[in-house]
PDB file of C-alpha atoms in Angstrom:
ATOM      1  CA  ALA A 156      88.534  82.347  89.314  1.00 76.00           C
ATOM      2  CA  GLN A 157      91.667  84.020  88.096  1.00 82.00           C
ATOM      3  CA  SER A 158      94.757  84.613  90.183  1.00 89.00           C
ATOM      4  CA  VAL A 159      98.423  85.336  89.724  1.00 94.00           C
ATOM      5  CA  THR A 160     101.350  84.537  92.027  1.00 96.00           C
ATOM      6  CA  GLN A 161     104.775  86.084  91.742  1.00 97.00           C
ATOM      7  CA  LEU A 162     107.030  83.607  93.451  1.00 97.00           C
ATOM      8  CA  ASP A 163     109.728  86.036  94.585  1.00 96.00           C
ATOM      9  CA  SER A 164     109.146  89.380  96.267  1.00 95.00           C
ATOM     10  CA  HIS A 165     112.806  90.390  95.794  1.00 97.00           C
ATOM     11  CA  VAL A 166     115.432  89.281  93.279  1.00 98.00           C
ATOM     12  CA  SER A 167     119.023  90.494  93.298  1.00 98.00           C
ATOM     13  CA  VAL A 168     121.448  89.985  90.406  1.00 98.00           C
ATOM     14  CA  SER A 169     124.790  91.312  89.288  1.00 98.00           C
ATOM     15  CA  GLU A 170     125.050  93.491  86.206  1.00 97.00           C
ATOM     16  CA  GLY A 171     125.597  91.343  83.111  1.00 97.00           C
ATOM     17  CA  THR A 172     124.071  88.171  84.594  1.00 98.00           C
ATOM     18  CA  PRO A 173     120.710  86.653  83.588  1.00 98.00           C
ATOM     19  CA  VAL A 174     117.415  87.727  85.107  1.00 98.00           C
ATOM     20  CA  LEU A 175     114.550  85.349  85.943  1.00 98.00           C
ATOM     21  CA  LEU A 176     111.326  86.649  87.494  1.00 98.00           C
ATOM     22  CA  ARG A 177     108.785  83.911  88.126  1.00 98.00           C
ATOM     23  CA  CYS A 178     105.024  84.090  87.680  1.00 98.00           C
ATOM     24  CA  ASN A 179     102.356  81.402  87.983  1.00 97.00           C
ATOM     25  CA  TYR A 180      98.738  81.993  87.081  1.00 94.00           C
ATOM     26  CA  SER A 181      95.373  80.375  87.508  1.00 91.00           C
ATOM     27  CA  SER A 182      92.565  80.947  85.044  1.00 83.00           C
ATOM     28  CA  SER A 183      89.350  79.246  84.032  1.00 76.00           C
ATOM     29  CA  TYR A 184      89.597  80.835  80.598  1.00 75.00           C
ATOM     30  CA  SER A 185      92.289  81.104  77.987  1.00 78.00           C
ATOM     31  CA  PRO A 186      94.168  84.003  79.558  1.00 84.00           C
ATOM     32  CA  SER A 187      95.954  87.045  78.329  1.00 87.00           C
ATOM     33  CA  LEU A 188      99.133  87.631  80.326  1.00 92.00           C
ATOM     34  CA  PHE A 189     101.250  90.716  80.749  1.00 94.00           C
ATOM     35  CA  TRP A 190     104.400  91.951  82.414  1.00 97.00           C
ATOM     36  CA  TYR A 191     104.598  95.583  83.478  1.00 97.00           C
ATOM     37  CA  VAL A 192     107.579  97.453  84.933  1.00 97.00           C
ATOM     38  CA  GLN A 193     107.459 100.288  87.456  1.00 95.00           C
ATOM     39  CA  HIS A 194     110.375 102.538  88.299  1.00 93.00           C
ATOM     40  CA  PRO A 195     110.272 104.323  91.689  1.00 88.00           C
ATOM     41  CA  ASN A 196     107.393 106.777  92.066  1.00 82.00           C
ATOM     42  CA  LYS A 197     106.360 106.271  88.445  1.00 87.00           C
ATOM     43  CA  GLY A 198     103.460 104.697  86.621  1.00 89.00           C
ATOM     44  CA  LEU A 199     103.574 101.225  85.115  1.00 93.00           C
ATOM     45  CA  GLN A 200     104.902 100.564  81.609  1.00 95.00           C
ATOM     46  CA  LEU A 201     104.010  97.539  79.502  1.00 95.00           C
ATOM     47  CA  LEU A 202     106.989  95.226  78.887  1.00 96.00           C
ATOM     48  CA  LEU A 203     105.215  92.514  76.905  1.00 95.00           C
ATOM     49  CA  LYS A 204     101.941  90.664  76.493  1.00 92.00           C
ATOM     50  CA  TYR A 205     100.758  87.180  75.562  1.00 90.00           C
ATOM     51  CA  THR A 206      97.407  86.828  73.798  1.00 81.00           C
ATOM     52  CA  SER A 207      97.346  83.219  72.505  1.00 76.00           C
ATOM     53  CA  ALA A 208      99.710  83.707  69.597  1.00 74.00           C
ATOM     54  CA  ALA A 209     103.356  82.580  69.891  1.00 83.00           C
ATOM     55  CA  THR A 210     104.202  81.151  73.303  1.00 89.00           C
ATOM     56  CA  LEU A 211     107.558  82.957  73.414  1.00 94.00           C
ATOM     57  CA  VAL A 212     106.902  86.659  73.637  1.00 94.00           C
ATOM     58  CA  LYS A 213     109.559  89.299  73.101  1.00 95.00           C
ATOM     59  CA  GLY A 214     109.192  92.654  74.784  1.00 95.00           C
ATOM     60  CA  ILE A 215     111.033  95.902  75.170  1.00 95.00           C
ATOM     61  CA  ASN A 216     114.542  96.356  76.603  1.00 94.00           C
ATOM     62  CA  GLY A 217     115.585  92.769  75.804  1.00 96.00           C
ATOM     63  CA  PHE A 218     113.013  91.066  78.032  1.00 97.00           C
ATOM     64  CA  GLU A 219     111.063  88.012  76.972  1.00 97.00           C
ATOM     65  CA  ALA A 220     108.591  85.599  78.549  1.00 97.00           C
ATOM     66  CA  GLU A 221     107.418  82.110  77.736  1.00 95.00           C
ATOM     67  CA  PHE A 222     103.838  80.954  78.204  1.00 93.00           C
ATOM     68  CA  LYS A 223     103.766  77.366  79.462  1.00 93.00           C
ATOM     69  CA  LYS A 224     100.227  76.107  79.756  1.00 90.00           C
ATOM     70  CA  SER A 225     101.209  72.759  81.280  1.00 91.00           C
ATOM     71  CA  GLU A 226     103.037  74.549  84.081  1.00 93.00           C
ATOM     72  CA  THR A 227     100.643  77.540  84.254  1.00 94.00           C
ATOM     73  CA  SER A 228     103.670  79.777  84.207  1.00 96.00           C
ATOM     74  CA  PHE A 229     104.726  82.976  82.463  1.00 97.00           C
ATOM     75  CA  HIS A 230     108.261  83.675  83.688  1.00 98.00           C
ATOM     76  CA  LEU A 231     110.097  86.821  82.606  1.00 98.00           C
ATOM     77  CA  THR A 232     113.733  86.562  81.525  1.00 98.00           C
ATOM     78  CA  LYS A 233     116.569  88.693  80.236  1.00 98.00           C
ATOM     79  CA  PRO A 234     119.975  87.324  79.233  1.00 97.00           C
ATOM     80  CA  SER A 235     122.034  90.145  80.713  1.00 98.00           C
ATOM     81  CA  ALA A 236     120.910  92.568  83.407  1.00 98.00           C
ATOM     82  CA  HIS A 237     121.608  96.272  83.182  1.00 97.00           C
ATOM     83  CA  MET A 238     121.645  98.758  86.041  1.00 96.00           C
ATOM     84  CA  SER A 239     118.638 100.501  84.506  1.00 95.00           C
ATOM     85  CA  ASP A 240     116.581  97.296  84.901  1.00 97.00           C
ATOM     86  CA  ALA A 241     116.353  97.880  88.662  1.00 97.00           C
ATOM     87  CA  ALA A 242     112.616  98.370  89.239  1.00 97.00           C
ATOM     88  CA  GLU A 243     109.483  96.559  90.348  1.00 96.00           C
ATOM     89  CA  TYR A 244     107.887  94.097  87.952  1.00 97.00           C
ATOM     90  CA  PHE A 245     104.254  93.026  87.903  1.00 96.00           C
ATOM     91  CA  CYS A 246     102.752  89.951  86.311  1.00 96.00           C
ATOM     92  CA  VAL A 247      99.129  90.477  85.262  1.00 94.00           C
ATOM     93  CA  VAL A 248      96.421  88.089  84.077  1.00 91.00           C
ATOM     94  CA  SER A 249      93.349  89.109  82.126  1.00 84.00           C
ATOM     95  CA  ALA A 250      90.521  86.720  81.501  1.00 65.00           C
ATOM     96  CA  GLY A 251      87.192  87.577  79.977  1.00 62.00           C
ATOM     97  CA  GLY A 252      87.035  91.344  80.165  1.00 59.00           C
ATOM     98  CA  TYR A 253      89.334  94.304  80.087  1.00 55.00           C
ATOM     99  CA  ASN A 254      88.358  95.354  83.554  1.00 61.00           C
ATOM    100  CA  LYS A 255      89.198  91.931  84.946  1.00 72.00           C
ATOM    101  CA  LEU A 256      92.915  92.465  85.296  1.00 86.00           C
ATOM    102  CA  ILE A 257      94.500  90.710  88.258  1.00 89.00           C
ATOM    103  CA  PHE A 258      97.891  92.060  89.359  1.00 92.00           C
ATOM    104  CA  GLY A 259     100.523  90.047  91.141  1.00 94.00           C
ATOM    105  CA  ALA A 260     102.095  91.471  94.277  1.00 94.00           C
ATOM    106  CA  GLY A 261     105.224  92.484  92.392  1.00 95.00           C
ATOM    107  CA  THR A 262     108.892  91.477  92.328  1.00 97.00           C
ATOM    108  CA  ARG A 263     111.500  94.062  93.156  1.00 96.00           C
ATOM    109  CA  LEU A 264     114.626  93.577  91.053  1.00 98.00           C
ATOM    110  CA  ALA A 265     117.938  94.915  92.350  1.00 98.00           C
ATOM    111  CA  VAL A 266     120.954  95.030  90.031  1.00 97.00           C
ATOM    112  CA  HIS A 267     124.406  95.300  91.581  1.00 96.00           C
ATOM    113  CA  PRO A 268     127.592  96.481  89.844  1.00 95.00           C
TER     114      PRO A 268
ATOM    115  CA  ASP B 174     102.834 113.261  72.779  1.00 64.00           C
ATOM    116  CA  GLY B 175      99.754 111.386  73.931  1.00 72.00           C
ATOM    117  CA  GLY B 176      99.543 110.247  77.509  1.00 93.00           C
ATOM    118  CA  ILE B 177      97.918 110.473  80.914  1.00 96.00           C
ATOM    119  CA  THR B 178      98.515 113.353  83.293  1.00 96.00           C
ATOM    120  CA  GLN B 179      97.865 112.948  86.995  1.00 97.00           C
ATOM    121  CA  SER B 180      97.956 115.792  89.475  1.00 96.00           C
ATOM    122  CA  PRO B 181      99.061 116.587  92.043  1.00 96.00           C
ATOM    123  CA  LYS B 182     102.086 114.302  92.271  1.00 94.00           C
ATOM    124  CA  TYR B 183     102.155 114.619  96.064  1.00 95.00           C
ATOM    125  CA  LEU B 184      99.239 115.524  98.317  1.00 93.00           C
ATOM    126  CA  PHE B 185      98.892 115.817 102.056  1.00 93.00           C
ATOM    127  CA  ARG B 186      95.542 115.634 103.772  1.00 89.00           C
ATOM    128  CA  LYS B 187      94.324 116.120 107.271  1.00 89.00           C
ATOM    129  CA  GLU B 188      91.996 113.514 108.682  1.00 87.00           C
ATOM    130  CA  GLY B 189      88.367 114.289 107.882  1.00 86.00           C
ATOM    131  CA  GLN B 190      89.095 116.158 104.642  1.00 90.00           C
ATOM    132  CA  ASN B 191      88.013 115.151 101.173  1.00 93.00           C
ATOM    133  CA  VAL B 192      90.612 115.430  98.415  1.00 95.00           C
ATOM    134  CA  THR B 193      90.307 115.105  94.655  1.00 96.00           C
ATOM    135  CA  LEU B 194      92.963 113.603  92.391  1.00 97.00           C
ATOM    136  CA  SER B 195      92.952 114.683  88.772  1.00 98.00           C
ATOM    137  CA  CYS B 196      93.426 112.381  85.775  1.00 98.00           C
ATOM    138  CA  GLU B 197      93.424 113.657  82.179  1.00 98.00           C
ATOM    139  CA  GLN B 198      94.187 111.668  79.025  1.00 97.00           C
ATOM    140  CA  ASN B 199      94.646 112.734  75.405  1.00 96.00           C
ATOM    141  CA  LEU B 200      94.814 109.223  73.960  1.00 94.00           C
ATOM    142  CA  ASN B 201      91.156 109.194  72.872  1.00 93.00           C
ATOM    143  CA  HIS B 202      90.653 106.098  75.018  1.00 92.00           C
ATOM    144  CA  ASP B 203      87.110 105.206  76.031  1.00 91.00           C
ATOM    145  CA  ALA B 204      87.925 103.314  79.224  1.00 91.00           C
ATOM    146  CA  MET B 205      89.582 104.775  82.313  1.00 94.00           C
ATOM    147  CA  TYR B 206      90.533 103.250  85.641  1.00 94.00           C
ATOM    148  CA  TRP B 207      91.720 104.142  89.123  1.00 97.00           C
ATOM    149  CA  TYR B 208      94.015 101.804  91.050  1.00 96.00           C
ATOM    150  CA  ARG B 209      95.403 101.957  94.534  1.00 96.00           C
ATOM    151  CA  GLN B 210      98.917 100.656  95.209  1.00 94.00           C
ATOM    152  CA  ASP B 211     100.162  99.653  98.658  1.00 93.00           C
ATOM    153  CA  PRO B 212     103.583  98.091  99.321  1.00 85.00           C
ATOM    154  CA  GLY B 213     103.611  94.346  98.684  1.00 80.00           C
ATOM    155  CA  GLN B 214      99.995  94.224  97.510  1.00 82.00           C
ATOM    156  CA  GLY B 215     100.159  94.954  93.819  1.00 86.00           C
ATOM    157  CA  LEU B 216      97.412  97.131  92.355  1.00 92.00           C
ATOM    158  CA  ARG B 217      93.791  97.050  93.404  1.00 93.00           C
ATOM    159  CA  LEU B 218      90.954  98.451  91.274  1.00 93.00           C
ATOM    160  CA  ILE B 219      88.914 101.262  92.837  1.00 96.00           C
ATOM    161  CA  TYR B 220      86.614 102.382  89.997  1.00 96.00           C
ATOM    162  CA  TYR B 221      86.474 102.088  86.254  1.00 93.00           C
ATOM    163  CA  SER B 222      84.536 103.788  83.473  1.00 94.00           C
ATOM    164  CA  GLN B 223      83.856 102.454  79.999  1.00 90.00           C
ATOM    165  CA  ILE B 224      82.044 105.484  78.593  1.00 91.00           C
ATOM    166  CA  VAL B 225      81.178 109.051  79.523  1.00 94.00           C
ATOM    167  CA  ASN B 226      78.608 109.419  82.305  1.00 95.00           C
ATOM    168  CA  ASP B 227      78.977 105.792  83.354  1.00 94.00           C
ATOM    169  CA  PHE B 228      81.266 104.106  85.884  1.00 95.00           C
ATOM    170  CA  GLN B 229      81.386 100.951  87.990  1.00 93.00           C
ATOM    171  CA  LYS B 230      82.824 100.029  91.359  1.00 94.00           C
ATOM    172  CA  GLY B 231      85.955  97.969  91.479  1.00 92.00           C
ATOM    173  CA  ASP B 232      87.196  95.783  94.301  1.00 91.00           C
ATOM    174  CA  ILE B 233      87.808  98.531  96.893  1.00 95.00           C
ATOM    175  CA  ALA B 234      85.365 101.371  96.082  1.00 96.00           C
ATOM    176  CA  GLU B 235      84.286 102.147  99.654  1.00 96.00           C
ATOM    177  CA  GLY B 236      85.314 105.651 100.692  1.00 96.00           C
ATOM    178  CA  TYR B 237      85.950 106.803  97.130  1.00 97.00           C
ATOM    179  CA  SER B 238      83.866 108.537  94.456  1.00 97.00           C
ATOM    180  CA  VAL B 239      84.406 109.364  90.777  1.00 98.00           C
ATOM    181  CA  SER B 240      82.791 111.217  87.904  1.00 97.00           C
ATOM    182  CA  ARG B 241      83.121 110.925  84.137  1.00 97.00           C
ATOM    183  CA  GLU B 242      81.627 114.054  82.604  1.00 97.00           C
ATOM    184  CA  LYS B 243      84.151 114.202  79.762  1.00 96.00           C
ATOM    185  CA  LYS B 244      85.923 111.468  77.841  1.00 96.00           C
ATOM    186  CA  GLU B 245      89.297 112.945  78.704  1.00 97.00           C
ATOM    187  CA  SER B 246      88.802 113.309  82.458  1.00 98.00           C
ATOM    188  CA  PHE B 247      88.213 110.861  85.320  1.00 98.00           C
ATOM    189  CA  PRO B 248      88.782 112.547  88.709  1.00 98.00           C
ATOM    190  CA  LEU B 249      88.880 110.527  91.931  1.00 98.00           C
ATOM    191  CA  THR B 250      87.693 111.915  95.259  1.00 97.00           C
ATOM    192  CA  VAL B 251      89.030 110.332  98.417  1.00 96.00           C
ATOM    193  CA  THR B 252      86.396 111.022 101.043  1.00 94.00           C
ATOM    194  CA  SER B 253      86.666 111.180 104.804  1.00 88.00           C
ATOM    195  CA  ALA B 254      84.936 107.789 104.869  1.00 87.00           C
ATOM    196  CA  GLN B 255      88.106 106.132 103.556  1.00 88.00           C
ATOM    197  CA  LYS B 256      89.744 104.964 106.757  1.00 87.00           C
ATOM    198  CA  ASN B 257      93.239 104.327 105.435  1.00 90.00           C
ATOM    199  CA  PRO B 258      93.773 106.629 102.459  1.00 92.00           C
ATOM    200  CA  THR B 259      97.569 106.896 102.561  1.00 94.00           C
ATOM    201  CA  ALA B 260      98.686 105.198  99.332  1.00 95.00           C
ATOM    202  CA  PHE B 261      99.954 105.670  95.790  1.00 95.00           C
ATOM    203  CA  TYR B 262      97.082 106.193  93.338  1.00 96.00           C
ATOM    204  CA  LEU B 263      97.394 105.304  89.659  1.00 96.00           C
ATOM    205  CA  CYS B 264      95.089 106.301  86.834  1.00 96.00           C
ATOM    206  CA  ALA B 265      95.042 104.280  83.613  1.00 94.00           C
ATOM    207  CA  SER B 266      93.190 104.140  80.322  1.00 93.00           C
ATOM    208  CA  SER B 267      92.611 101.666  77.506  1.00 90.00           C
ATOM    209  CA  ARG B 268      90.823 101.292  74.186  1.00 85.00           C
ATOM    210  CA  GLN B 269      87.506  99.491  73.890  1.00 73.00           C
ATOM    211  CA  GLY B 270      87.275  96.195  72.073  1.00 63.00           C
ATOM    212  CA  SER B 271      88.543  92.621  72.249  1.00 58.00           C
ATOM    213  CA  SER B 272      91.706  91.475  73.954  1.00 55.00           C
ATOM    214  CA  ASN B 273      93.227  90.722  70.555  1.00 57.00           C
ATOM    215  CA  SER B 274      92.811  94.366  69.611  1.00 59.00           C
ATOM    216  CA  GLY B 275      94.790  95.435  72.648  1.00 61.00           C
ATOM    217  CA  ALA B 276      91.803  96.693  74.572  1.00 61.00           C
ATOM    218  CA  ASN B 277      93.115  95.245  77.818  1.00 75.00           C
ATOM    219  CA  VAL B 278      96.488  96.927  77.512  1.00 86.00           C
ATOM    220  CA  LEU B 279      96.598  99.764  80.016  1.00 91.00           C
ATOM    221  CA  THR B 280      98.444 103.058  79.714  1.00 93.00           C
ATOM    222  CA  PHE B 281      99.267 104.470  83.144  1.00 94.00           C
ATOM    223  CA  GLY B 282      99.816 107.935  84.496  1.00 95.00           C
ATOM    224  CA  ALA B 283     102.793 108.716  86.746  1.00 94.00           C
ATOM    225  CA  GLY B 284     100.698 108.465  89.912  1.00 95.00           C
ATOM    226  CA  SER B 285      99.701 110.614  92.863  1.00 95.00           C
ATOM    227  CA  ARG B 286     100.995 109.926  96.365  1.00 94.00           C
ATOM    228  CA  LEU B 287      98.509 110.798  99.098  1.00 95.00           C
ATOM    229  CA  THR B 288      99.602 111.066 102.702  1.00 94.00           C
ATOM    230  CA  VAL B 289      97.228 111.604 105.591  1.00 90.00           C
ATOM    231  CA  LEU B 290      98.723 113.664 108.394  1.00 85.00           C
TER     232      LEU B 290
END
């Protein structure tokens, strides 16, 4: 069975400092992994995806994530936070079929001046 | 620009009433989905449709119904049988095909917030 765990429900950082949002997954198959971002009362937007190519994936707005099979992790990072990064972030695992997407519970990122 | 349009953005319902949420896409995507979002629970799949005139139940289909008469449209009806309908509802779509082709990458609408009075 597939599952995804976002290890922090809330993360707070200061503007200009690094961001780390943690995600662990469980999958019986070779998974596809995604990070989506959601701003308040909006839909979700794809940040990046991993589909068994390079393990370091670069996404939009300076975000990147590294697939680590040995640790079953897919953490999202950004070197320097911006106020506009304040949003909720979802880690998603897909294994086997496009309707089999499993969403994590989300991590709310707050960015302080 | 291509995208997904959900309406209404906000909807209030009295207990015992059915309501229908609209979802229209102009992306020429074959697959469409409805998700429910509650605080701290991520997204849960209600229904999905891979082709016109066909749809399947997701993880929490009870109290909901859908139709797929046109490729572009996938309306969701929240019936009076849904005991806790207050939530944020998200419609999404994707292409058909393998994961390498991007078929499991979802494009989302802006959502509809339903409140039961």
